[in-house]
Amino acid sequence: MPQMMPLKWLILMNFSIMLLIILISFIFFFYLPSTKYYCKLNKNMFNYSNKNMWIWKW
């Protein structure tokens, strides 16, 4: 039983890291395009992604 504990924690940590990466990627895809800085940076991509974003968001 004590030998199984480190493995359990390793899996838990791996899962949490994966979750964090997914969360960061979601922030990059949904939060960044809505900011004015990103819109200024490249407007054409923003206009294209904005049409698709409504489909993904709702």
PDB file of C-alpha atoms in Angstrom:
ATOM      1  CA  MET A   1       0.000   0.000   0.000  1.00  0.00           C
ATOM      2  CA  PRO A   2       2.695   2.617   0.798  1.00  0.00           C
ATOM      3  CA  GLN A   3       4.457   1.721  -2.472  1.00  0.00           C
ATOM      4  CA  MET A   4       1.383   2.621  -4.521  1.00  0.00           C
ATOM      5  CA  MET A   5       1.113   6.132  -3.111  1.00  0.00           C
ATOM      6  CA  PRO A   6       3.912   7.767  -5.167  1.00  0.00           C
ATOM      7  CA  LEU A   7       2.435   6.375  -8.388  1.00  0.00           C
ATOM      8  CA  LYS A   8      -0.960   7.741  -7.441  1.00  0.00           C
ATOM      9  CA  TRP A   9       0.516  11.186  -6.853  1.00  0.00           C
ATOM     10  CA  LEU A  10       2.455  11.043 -10.109  1.00  0.00           C
ATOM     11  CA  ILE A  11      -0.732  10.328 -12.081  1.00  0.00           C
ATOM     12  CA  LEU A  12      -2.549  13.080 -10.199  1.00  0.00           C
ATOM     13  CA  MET A  13       0.223  15.560 -10.926  1.00  0.00           C
ATOM     14  CA  ASN A  14       0.319  14.583 -14.590  1.00  0.00           C
ATOM     15  CA  PHE A  15      -3.426  15.060 -14.859  1.00  0.00           C
ATOM     16  CA  SER A  16      -3.251  18.470 -13.183  1.00  0.00           C
ATOM     17  CA  ILE A  17      -0.464  19.608 -15.532  1.00  0.00           C
ATOM     18  CA  MET A  18      -2.520  18.460 -18.521  1.00  0.00           C
ATOM     19  CA  LEU A  19      -5.525  20.358 -17.195  1.00  0.00           C
ATOM     20  CA  LEU A  20      -3.418  23.477 -16.730  1.00  0.00           C
ATOM     21  CA  ILE A  21      -2.119  23.279 -20.310  1.00  0.00           C
ATOM     22  CA  ILE A  22      -5.686  22.920 -21.619  1.00  0.00           C
ATOM     23  CA  LEU A  23      -6.785  25.892 -19.526  1.00  0.00           C
ATOM     24  CA  ILE A  24      -3.920  28.057 -20.816  1.00  0.00           C
ATOM     25  CA  SER A  25      -4.707  27.096 -24.406  1.00  0.00           C
ATOM     26  CA  PHE A  26      -8.368  28.028 -23.892  1.00  0.00           C
ATOM     27  CA  ILE A  27      -7.328  31.412 -22.509  1.00  0.00           C
ATOM     28  CA  PHE A  28      -5.098  31.957 -25.541  1.00  0.00           C
ATOM     29  CA  PHE A  29      -7.860  31.034 -27.979  1.00  0.00           C
ATOM     30  CA  PHE A  30     -10.780  32.823 -26.342  1.00  0.00           C
ATOM     31  CA  TYR A  31      -9.409  35.656 -24.237  1.00  0.00           C
ATOM     32  CA  LEU A  32      -6.592  36.968 -26.449  1.00  0.00           C
ATOM     33  CA  PRO A  33      -8.699  37.536 -29.605  1.00  0.00           C
ATOM     34  CA  SER A  34     -11.118  39.682 -27.593  1.00  0.00           C
ATOM     35  CA  THR A  35      -8.401  42.040 -26.368  1.00  0.00           C
ATOM     36  CA  LYS A  36      -7.767  45.273 -28.212  1.00  0.00           C
ATOM     37  CA  TYR A  37      -4.032  44.638 -28.421  1.00  0.00           C
ATOM     38  CA  TYR A  38      -4.529  41.394 -30.293  1.00  0.00           C
ATOM     39  CA  CYS A  39      -7.099  42.997 -32.565  1.00  0.00           C
ATOM     40  CA  LYS A  40      -4.657  45.783 -33.417  1.00  0.00           C
ATOM     41  CA  LEU A  41      -1.867  43.294 -33.950  1.00  0.00           C
ATOM     42  CA  ASN A  42      -3.641  41.507 -36.756  1.00  0.00           C
ATOM     43  CA  LYS A  43      -7.126  42.568 -37.681  1.00  0.00           C
ATOM     44  CA  ASN A  44      -7.696  40.135 -40.527  1.00  0.00           C
ATOM     45  CA  MET A  45      -7.211  37.100 -38.329  1.00  0.00           C
ATOM     46  CA  PHE A  46      -9.466  38.613 -35.682  1.00  0.00           C
ATOM     47  CA  ASN A  47     -12.279  39.157 -38.177  1.00  0.00           C
ATOM     48  CA  TYR A  48     -11.965  35.608 -39.459  1.00  0.00           C
ATOM     49  CA  SER A  49     -11.781  34.021 -35.998  1.00  0.00           C
ATOM     50  CA  ASN A  50     -14.647  36.129 -34.654  1.00  0.00           C
ATOM     51  CA  LYS A  51     -17.091  34.459 -37.052  1.00  0.00           C
ATOM     52  CA  ASN A  52     -15.969  31.018 -35.969  1.00  0.00           C
ATOM     53  CA  MET A  53     -15.783  31.931 -32.308  1.00  0.00           C
ATOM     54  CA  TRP A  54     -19.533  32.280 -31.949  1.00  0.00           C
ATOM     55  CA  ILE A  55     -19.896  28.697 -33.117  1.00  0.00           C
ATOM     56  CA  TRP A  56     -17.301  27.440 -30.663  1.00  0.00           C
ATOM     57  CA  LYS A  57     -18.479  29.503 -27.710  1.00  0.00           C
ATOM     58  CA  TRP A  58     -22.174  28.649 -27.851  1.00  0.00           C
TER      59      TRP A  58
END
